[in-house]
Amino acid sequence: MLRILVVLGALAACLAAPTNETLPGKIVGGTAASISQFPHMLAVMNANNVQFCGASIISNNWALSAAHCTIE
């Protein structure tokens, strides 16, 4: 009996209708900034021009980013 309930519960979860809600923006509790407000920040982007990390300019030739933003 328990096995049937588990299977029915899993089936119900898989067949649940998707909602038409819009996803919230990426900014939580803040406001959008113009590019001139933070000139020391960089966007680290992939080959598809999608930003996946950020970095800070620390000199004319160097930027600092988090270790998880790099590819081994």
mmCIF file of N, CA and C in Angstrom:
data_model
loop_
_atom_site.group_PDB
_atom_site.id
_atom_site.type_symbol
_atom_site.label_atom_id
_atom_site.label_comp_id
_atom_site.label_asym_id
_atom_site.label_seq_id
_atom_site.Cartn_x
_atom_site.Cartn_y
_atom_site.Cartn_z
ATOM 1 N N MET A 1 0.825 -1.196 0.000
ATOM 2 C CA MET A 1 0.000 0.000 0.000
ATOM 3 C C MET A 1 0.868 1.260 0.000
ATOM 4 N N LEU A 2 1.917 1.255 0.821
ATOM 5 C CA LEU A 2 2.817 2.410 0.892
ATOM 6 C C LEU A 2 3.500 2.640 -0.451
ATOM 7 N N ARG A 3 3.859 1.545 -1.107
ATOM 8 C CA ARG A 3 4.523 1.656 -2.404
ATOM 9 C C ARG A 3 3.603 2.334 -3.425
ATOM 10 N N ILE A 4 2.328 2.006 -3.402
ATOM 11 C CA ILE A 4 1.363 2.617 -4.317
ATOM 12 C C ILE A 4 1.231 4.109 -4.027
ATOM 13 N N LEU A 5 1.179 4.482 -2.755
ATOM 14 C CA LEU A 5 1.077 5.894 -2.388
ATOM 15 C C LEU A 5 2.303 6.681 -2.844
ATOM 16 N N VAL A 6 3.470 6.086 -2.697
ATOM 17 C CA VAL A 6 4.704 6.755 -3.123
ATOM 18 C C VAL A 6 4.703 6.949 -4.636
ATOM 19 N N VAL A 7 4.310 5.914 -5.372
ATOM 20 C CA VAL A 7 4.270 6.011 -6.833
ATOM 21 C C VAL A 7 3.246 7.050 -7.272
ATOM 22 N N LEU A 8 2.060 7.049 -6.659
ATOM 23 C CA LEU A 8 1.041 8.037 -7.005
ATOM 24 C C LEU A 8 1.495 9.458 -6.667
ATOM 25 N N GLY A 9 2.170 9.630 -5.546
ATOM 26 C CA GLY A 9 2.693 10.946 -5.179
ATOM 27 C C GLY A 9 3.732 11.434 -6.168
ATOM 28 N N ALA A 10 4.632 10.545 -6.575
ATOM 29 C CA ALA A 10 5.658 10.914 -7.551
ATOM 30 C C ALA A 10 5.027 11.246 -8.899
ATOM 31 N N LEU A 11 4.026 10.474 -9.293
ATOM 32 C CA LEU A 11 3.338 10.725 -10.551
ATOM 33 C C LEU A 11 2.612 12.067 -10.522
ATOM 34 N N ALA A 12 1.962 12.369 -9.415
ATOM 35 C CA ALA A 12 1.262 13.650 -9.285
ATOM 36 C C ALA A 12 2.240 14.816 -9.354
ATOM 37 N N ALA A 13 3.406 14.662 -8.742
ATOM 38 C CA ALA A 13 4.405 15.729 -8.775
ATOM 39 C C ALA A 13 4.938 15.944 -10.189
ATOM 40 N N CYS A 14 5.103 14.865 -10.937
ATOM 41 C CA CYS A 14 5.622 14.979 -12.304
ATOM 42 C C CYS A 14 4.598 15.565 -13.267
ATOM 43 N N LEU A 15 3.335 15.347 -13.003
ATOM 44 C CA LEU A 15 2.288 15.799 -13.914
ATOM 45 C C LEU A 15 1.665 17.127 -13.516
ATOM 46 N N ALA A 16 2.205 17.774 -12.497
ATOM 47 C CA ALA A 16 1.648 19.052 -12.045
ATOM 48 C C ALA A 16 1.745 20.076 -13.167
ATOM 49 N N ALA A 17 0.696 20.851 -13.337
ATOM 50 C CA ALA A 17 0.656 21.858 -14.399
ATOM 51 C C ALA A 17 1.615 22.998 -14.075
ATOM 52 N N PRO A 18 2.397 23.440 -15.058
ATOM 53 C CA PRO A 18 3.294 24.579 -14.808
ATOM 54 C C PRO A 18 2.486 25.859 -14.624
ATOM 55 N N THR A 19 3.035 26.770 -13.880
ATOM 56 C CA THR A 19 2.354 28.045 -13.657
ATOM 57 C C THR A 19 2.802 29.054 -14.704
ATOM 58 N N ASN A 20 2.017 30.065 -14.896
ATOM 59 C CA ASN A 20 2.341 31.132 -15.842
ATOM 60 C C ASN A 20 2.945 32.337 -15.144
ATOM 61 N N GLU A 21 3.426 32.143 -13.923
ATOM 62 C CA GLU A 21 4.020 33.244 -13.179
ATOM 63 C C GLU A 21 5.309 33.687 -13.853
ATOM 64 N N THR A 22 5.553 34.973 -13.830
ATOM 65 C CA THR A 22 6.822 35.467 -14.347
ATOM 66 C C THR A 22 7.864 35.351 -13.247
ATOM 67 N N LEU A 23 9.063 35.049 -13.636
ATOM 68 C CA LEU A 23 10.145 34.930 -12.671
ATOM 69 C C LEU A 23 10.557 36.315 -12.197
ATOM 70 N N PRO A 24 10.943 36.429 -10.935
ATOM 71 C CA PRO A 24 11.390 37.736 -10.448
ATOM 72 C C PRO A 24 12.713 38.124 -11.106
ATOM 73 N N GLY A 25 13.004 39.406 -11.090
ATOM 74 C CA GLY A 25 14.256 39.880 -11.659
ATOM 75 C C GLY A 25 15.451 39.396 -10.858
ATOM 76 N N LYS A 26 16.621 39.606 -11.376
ATOM 77 C CA LYS A 26 17.838 39.171 -10.701
ATOM 78 C C LYS A 26 18.234 40.096 -9.568
ATOM 79 N N ILE A 27 17.682 41.297 -9.535
ATOM 80 C CA ILE A 27 18.003 42.245 -8.474
ATOM 81 C C ILE A 27 16.968 42.090 -7.371
ATOM 82 N N VAL A 28 17.423 41.736 -6.175
ATOM 83 C CA VAL A 28 16.524 41.536 -5.038
ATOM 84 C C VAL A 28 16.772 42.643 -4.027
ATOM 85 N N GLY A 29 15.755 43.444 -3.751
ATOM 86 C CA GLY A 29 15.883 44.503 -2.757
ATOM 87 C C GLY A 29 16.815 45.627 -3.164
ATOM 88 N N GLY A 30 16.959 45.880 -4.436
ATOM 89 C CA GLY A 30 17.855 46.941 -4.896
ATOM 90 C C GLY A 30 17.324 47.581 -6.163
ATOM 91 N N THR A 31 18.161 48.338 -6.814
ATOM 92 C CA THR A 31 17.776 49.000 -8.055
ATOM 93 C C THR A 31 18.846 48.757 -9.111
ATOM 94 N N ALA A 32 18.450 48.879 -10.347
ATOM 95 C CA ALA A 32 19.402 48.722 -11.445
ATOM 96 C C ALA A 32 20.427 49.853 -11.398
ATOM 97 N N ALA A 33 21.667 49.550 -11.761
ATOM 98 C CA ALA A 33 22.745 50.542 -11.744
ATOM 99 C C ALA A 33 23.190 50.834 -13.170
ATOM 100 N N SER A 34 23.615 52.054 -13.393
ATOM 101 C CA SER A 34 24.164 52.391 -14.706
ATOM 102 C C SER A 34 25.622 51.947 -14.749
ATOM 103 N N ILE A 35 26.154 51.823 -15.945
ATOM 104 C CA ILE A 35 27.527 51.351 -16.109
ATOM 105 C C ILE A 35 28.542 52.317 -15.497
ATOM 106 N N SER A 36 28.198 53.603 -15.415
ATOM 107 C CA SER A 36 29.135 54.590 -14.880
ATOM 108 C C SER A 36 29.187 54.591 -13.348
ATOM 109 N N GLN A 37 28.229 53.953 -12.690
ATOM 110 C CA GLN A 37 28.232 53.933 -11.229
ATOM 111 C C GLN A 37 29.318 53.024 -10.657
ATOM 112 N N PHE A 38 29.681 51.978 -11.375
ATOM 113 C CA PHE A 38 30.671 51.019 -10.887
ATOM 114 C C PHE A 38 31.676 50.713 -11.998
ATOM 115 N N PRO A 39 32.528 51.685 -12.344
ATOM 116 C CA PRO A 39 33.448 51.496 -13.468
ATOM 117 C C PRO A 39 34.546 50.471 -13.204
ATOM 118 N N HIS A 40 34.707 50.030 -11.966
ATOM 119 C CA HIS A 40 35.753 49.067 -11.620
ATOM 120 C C HIS A 40 35.280 47.620 -11.742
ATOM 121 N N MET A 41 34.021 47.402 -12.106
ATOM 122 C CA MET A 41 33.474 46.052 -12.192
ATOM 123 C C MET A 41 33.509 45.535 -13.629
ATOM 124 N N LEU A 42 33.719 44.231 -13.760
ATOM 125 C CA LEU A 42 33.715 43.560 -15.063
ATOM 126 C C LEU A 42 32.681 42.447 -15.055
ATOM 127 N N ALA A 43 32.164 42.122 -16.208
ATOM 128 C CA ALA A 43 31.302 40.955 -16.376
ATOM 129 C C ALA A 43 32.138 39.860 -17.024
ATOM 130 N N VAL A 44 32.215 38.702 -16.403
ATOM 131 C CA VAL A 44 32.908 37.553 -16.978
ATOM 132 C C VAL A 44 31.854 36.789 -17.780
ATOM 133 N N MET A 45 32.095 36.672 -19.087
ATOM 134 C CA MET A 45 31.083 36.108 -19.977
ATOM 135 C C MET A 45 31.616 34.880 -20.697
ATOM 136 N N ASN A 46 30.697 33.985 -21.070
ATOM 137 C CA ASN A 46 31.097 32.786 -21.804
ATOM 138 C C ASN A 46 31.055 33.060 -23.311
ATOM 139 N N ALA A 47 31.282 32.033 -24.108
ATOM 140 C CA ALA A 47 31.334 32.190 -25.562
ATOM 141 C C ALA A 47 29.992 32.608 -26.154
ATOM 142 N N ASN A 48 28.899 32.391 -25.422
ATOM 143 C CA ASN A 48 27.562 32.773 -25.888
ATOM 144 C C ASN A 48 27.150 34.153 -25.392
ATOM 145 N N ASN A 49 28.103 34.925 -24.870
ATOM 146 C CA ASN A 49 27.854 36.266 -24.321
ATOM 147 C C ASN A 49 26.872 36.267 -23.162
ATOM 148 N N VAL A 50 26.924 35.222 -22.338
ATOM 149 C CA VAL A 50 26.102 35.130 -21.136
ATOM 150 C C VAL A 50 27.009 35.351 -19.931
ATOM 151 N N GLN A 51 26.648 36.316 -19.085
ATOM 152 C CA GLN A 51 27.454 36.590 -17.899
ATOM 153 C C GLN A 51 27.280 35.463 -16.892
ATOM 154 N N PHE A 52 28.408 34.940 -16.385
ATOM 155 C CA PHE A 52 28.325 33.894 -15.382
ATOM 156 C C PHE A 52 29.097 34.240 -14.120
ATOM 157 N N CYS A 53 29.837 35.331 -14.122
ATOM 158 C CA CYS A 53 30.587 35.757 -12.942
ATOM 159 C C CYS A 53 30.916 37.239 -13.077
ATOM 160 N N GLY A 54 31.469 37.777 -12.021
ATOM 161 C CA GLY A 54 31.910 39.155 -12.025
ATOM 162 C C GLY A 54 33.368 39.236 -11.616
ATOM 163 N N ALA A 55 33.969 40.381 -11.832
ATOM 164 C CA ALA A 55 35.361 40.598 -11.454
ATOM 165 C C ALA A 55 35.552 42.077 -11.155
ATOM 166 N N SER A 56 36.645 42.390 -10.472
ATOM 167 C CA SER A 56 37.007 43.771 -10.156
ATOM 168 C C SER A 56 38.330 44.099 -10.822
ATOM 169 N N ILE A 57 38.418 45.277 -11.422
ATOM 170 C CA ILE A 57 39.671 45.736 -12.013
ATOM 171 C C ILE A 57 40.587 46.152 -10.871
ATOM 172 N N ILE A 58 41.789 45.559 -10.810
ATOM 173 C CA ILE A 58 42.720 45.909 -9.733
ATOM 174 C C ILE A 58 43.960 46.634 -10.247
ATOM 175 N N SER A 59 44.183 46.647 -11.563
ATOM 176 C CA SER A 59 45.262 47.433 -12.167
ATOM 177 C C SER A 59 44.965 47.536 -13.660
ATOM 178 N N ASN A 60 45.865 48.162 -14.402
ATOM 179 C CA ASN A 60 45.655 48.307 -15.845
ATOM 180 C C ASN A 60 45.624 46.972 -16.575
ATOM 181 N N ASN A 61 46.323 45.974 -16.043
ATOM 182 C CA ASN A 61 46.445 44.691 -16.734
ATOM 183 C C ASN A 61 45.813 43.518 -15.998
ATOM 184 N N TRP A 62 45.242 43.749 -14.822
ATOM 185 C CA TRP A 62 44.761 42.631 -14.007
ATOM 186 C C TRP A 62 43.344 42.863 -13.500
ATOM 187 N N ALA A 63 42.613 41.753 -13.402
ATOM 188 C CA ALA A 63 41.278 41.755 -12.792
ATOM 189 C C ALA A 63 41.239 40.617 -11.780
ATOM 190 N N LEU A 64 40.439 40.779 -10.746
ATOM 191 C CA LEU A 64 40.333 39.778 -9.687
ATOM 192 C C LEU A 64 38.924 39.211 -9.680
ATOM 193 N N SER A 65 38.832 37.875 -9.707
ATOM 194 C CA SER A 65 37.540 37.200 -9.687
ATOM 195 C C SER A 65 37.613 36.038 -8.703
ATOM 196 N N ALA A 66 36.496 35.399 -8.453
ATOM 197 C CA ALA A 66 36.448 34.255 -7.540
ATOM 198 C C ALA A 66 37.010 33.011 -8.227
ATOM 199 N N ALA A 67 37.553 32.106 -7.439
ATOM 200 C CA ALA A 67 38.162 30.895 -7.987
ATOM 201 C C ALA A 67 37.152 30.036 -8.742
ATOM 202 N N HIS A 68 35.901 30.007 -8.292
ATOM 203 C CA HIS A 68 34.920 29.156 -8.967
ATOM 204 C C HIS A 68 34.518 29.698 -10.342
ATOM 205 N N CYS A 69 34.997 30.879 -10.694
ATOM 206 C CA CYS A 69 34.698 31.453 -12.008
ATOM 207 C C CYS A 69 35.679 30.990 -13.080
ATOM 208 N N THR A 70 36.736 30.324 -12.698
ATOM 209 C CA THR A 70 37.754 29.902 -13.659
ATOM 210 C C THR A 70 37.529 28.462 -14.085
ATOM 211 N N ILE A 71 38.029 28.128 -15.247
ATOM 212 C CA ILE A 71 37.918 26.769 -15.780
ATOM 213 C C ILE A 71 39.268 26.096 -15.641
ATOM 214 N N GLU A 72 39.257 24.873 -15.164
ATOM 215 C CA GLU A 72 40.519 24.137 -15.003
ATOM 216 C C GLU A 72 40.977 23.561 -16.311
#
